[in-house]
C-alpha cells in the first residue's frame, strides 16, 4: 500500500480548492448581475413584475439548493441537452445566489428614506435616473456588509456541487479519503481550508458593518 | 427535444416518499429543539457566561459558521469513527444539524440578549437574583421574542439544508427522490415533486413557528 504524507493530502486538496474559488466567483458575479435585474423587477411600479420577482425569490429560498442542482443536472439532461456538471453547478448557483442577493438588496433600497424618492421625482427624474443618481448610491453603503456576508454562503454552497460530480474541494476530500482511509484528517483539513476561505469574508463583513455604523452616527 | 411528463410513475413509490417526509420532519424537530437549546446556552456564555468558556464557544461558532454543512456531516459520520465514535446515519445527521443550528442560533439569540435594556439586569439584581436567575426569569423570554422571526428563518434554512443528509444514506426526502430516480430514470418528475414537497414543508414550518411564537410569547414587548 502506498503511504500518503500529510503534505500529499494537503497539496491535492489545495489544488481542488482552486475550483471552489473559481465557482464561487462565477456564482457571486453572475448571481449579482441576475440579482440586480430581479431587484429592479421587485421594486418596479408594475404589480405583475413585482409578483413575478417575489415568486422567483420565494421559490429559490424555499427549496433546497441540492434539489435545484439536481433539477439542473438530471432534469435538463432529459430534454436531450447534454449538461456537464460544471454548467449545471454554475447555473443553479447563479440562480440561487440571485434570489438571496435580490432580497438583501431590496431591504437596502427600502432603507433609503421615502423622501429621497419624492425629492428626486420632484426634480423631474425618471425611474432609472432616480435609481442611478439618488437611491442606489445611498443603498450601496448599507448593502456592502450583508453582501460580503452572503458571499460566505455562496462559498459554502459550492460544496453541494460535489454531489452532482463537480470536482471541487468537497469532492476532492471524498476522493482523497477513499485513497488514504484517513477521513478524520482529510475532512478536518477540508474544513480548515473552507474556514480559511470564509472567515476573512465573515470578519470583513463585521468590520465593514461597524465602520459604516460609526460613519452613520457621526452624521 | 420533447419530453413527456409522466407523474404516475411516482405513485407506486409513495411509501418511500412518505417515509422520507416523516424522517425529514423528525430530523428538523429534534435538530430544531436541541439546536436552539444549545444555541441558547452558547448565547448565554458569549453574553454573560464565565470568561474562560467564552473563547471556546466563540471558536465553535466561528468554525461552524464558516464551513459547509456537508463537510460537518462528513466529518461527524466518516471522521469520528476513527476516534472510536461510531454513529448511525440518523444519529450523525441529527448531531450535525444540532451542532450547525446551535452555532447559528447562538449568534441570533446573543443579538437578542444584547438588545435587552440594561435596566432589566439591574432590576433582576435588585431583587437579589443571581445573574443566572436574572437571565432565566427576566431576560431570556423577551430576548427570544425579539429575534423569533430571525430564528424561525434559520430553522427553515436548516430544514432545507437537511436534504444533504441523504449523502450519508439517511433516508430522508431527498434519499427517496434519488431512490425513485435511480429506479425509474424519471429524474425530472422525482425532483420536481420532492422540491414541491420541500417548498410546502418550508411554508408550513414557517407558519407553525409563527403560531408557536404567539403561544410562547403571549405578552407584547414594550
Short mmCIF file of C-alpha atoms in Angstrom, two decimals, chain A residues 98-180:
data_model
loop_
_atom_site.label_atom_id
_atom_site.label_comp_id
_atom_site.label_asym_id
_atom_site.label_seq_id
_atom_site.Cartn_x
_atom_site.Cartn_y
_atom_site.Cartn_z
CA UNK A 98 -29.54 35.92 -7.36
CA UNK A 99 -32.63 35.20 -5.28
CA UNK A 100 -30.86 35.90 -1.99
CA UNK A 101 -28.94 38.96 -3.20
CA UNK A 102 -32.10 40.50 -4.69
CA UNK A 103 -33.85 40.13 -1.34
CA UNK A 104 -30.89 41.53 0.63
CA UNK A 105 -30.62 44.50 -1.71
CA UNK A 106 -34.36 45.16 -1.61
CA UNK A 107 -34.02 45.65 2.13
CA UNK A 108 -31.19 48.14 1.49
CA UNK A 109 -33.17 50.08 -1.11
CA UNK A 110 -36.11 50.26 1.27
CA UNK A 111 -33.81 51.58 3.97
CA UNK A 112 -33.37 54.72 1.87
CA UNK A 113 -35.93 57.24 3.07
CA UNK A 114 -39.12 57.76 1.13
CA UNK A 115 -38.37 61.48 0.95
CA UNK A 116 -35.45 60.70 -1.34
CA UNK A 117 -37.79 59.15 -3.92
CA UNK A 118 -40.16 62.08 -3.63
CA UNK A 119 -37.42 64.68 -3.82
CA UNK A 120 -35.86 63.13 -6.92
CA UNK A 121 -39.28 62.73 -8.54
CA UNK A 122 -39.96 66.39 -7.89
CA UNK A 123 -36.80 67.18 -9.85
CA UNK A 124 -38.41 65.51 -12.83
CA UNK A 125 -36.17 62.44 -12.75
CA UNK A 126 -37.36 59.22 -14.38
CA UNK A 127 -37.39 55.94 -12.50
CA UNK A 128 -33.98 54.86 -13.82
CA UNK A 129 -32.42 58.25 -13.11
CA UNK A 130 -33.77 58.16 -9.57
CA UNK A 131 -32.18 54.78 -9.02
CA UNK A 132 -28.93 55.71 -10.72
CA UNK A 133 -28.28 59.08 -9.11
CA UNK A 134 -30.17 59.11 -5.82
CA UNK A 135 -31.24 55.74 -4.45
CA UNK A 136 -28.51 53.27 -5.39
CA UNK A 137 -25.54 55.34 -4.16
CA UNK A 138 -27.19 55.54 -0.74
CA UNK A 139 -28.40 51.94 -0.73
CA UNK A 140 -24.94 50.75 -1.74
CA UNK A 141 -23.47 51.94 1.53
CA UNK A 142 -25.94 49.86 3.54
CA UNK A 143 -25.64 46.92 1.16
CA UNK A 144 -21.91 46.26 1.36
CA UNK A 145 -21.68 44.42 4.71
CA UNK A 146 -24.60 41.99 4.17
CA UNK A 147 -23.46 41.35 0.59
CA UNK A 148 -19.95 40.45 1.71
CA UNK A 149 -21.51 38.37 4.48
CA UNK A 150 -23.63 36.49 1.97
CA UNK A 151 -20.58 35.62 -0.14
CA UNK A 152 -19.71 33.19 2.67
CA UNK A 153 -22.97 31.35 1.99
CA UNK A 154 -22.01 31.14 -1.69
CA UNK A 155 -18.60 29.61 -0.92
CA UNK A 156 -20.26 27.08 1.37
CA UNK A 157 -22.98 26.47 -1.20
CA UNK A 158 -20.41 25.34 -3.76
CA UNK A 159 -19.70 22.32 -1.53
CA UNK A 160 -23.03 20.83 -2.66
CA UNK A 161 -21.90 20.71 -6.28
CA UNK A 162 -19.67 17.79 -5.29
CA UNK A 163 -22.86 15.72 -5.09
CA UNK A 164 -23.57 16.09 -8.82
CA UNK A 165 -19.95 15.23 -9.55
CA UNK A 166 -18.21 18.56 -9.92
CA UNK A 167 -14.69 18.06 -8.60
CA UNK A 168 -14.02 20.87 -6.14
CA UNK A 169 -12.77 20.87 -2.56
CA UNK A 170 -15.50 18.65 -1.07
CA UNK A 171 -15.36 16.10 -3.87
CA UNK A 172 -11.58 16.04 -3.63
CA UNK A 173 -12.00 15.39 0.10
CA UNK A 174 -14.11 12.32 -0.63
CA UNK A 175 -11.73 11.08 -3.32
CA UNK A 176 -8.66 11.57 -1.13
CA UNK A 177 -10.41 9.84 1.78
CA UNK A 178 -11.14 6.85 -0.41
CA UNK A 179 -7.46 6.64 -1.33
CA UNK A 180 -5.94 7.27 2.08
#
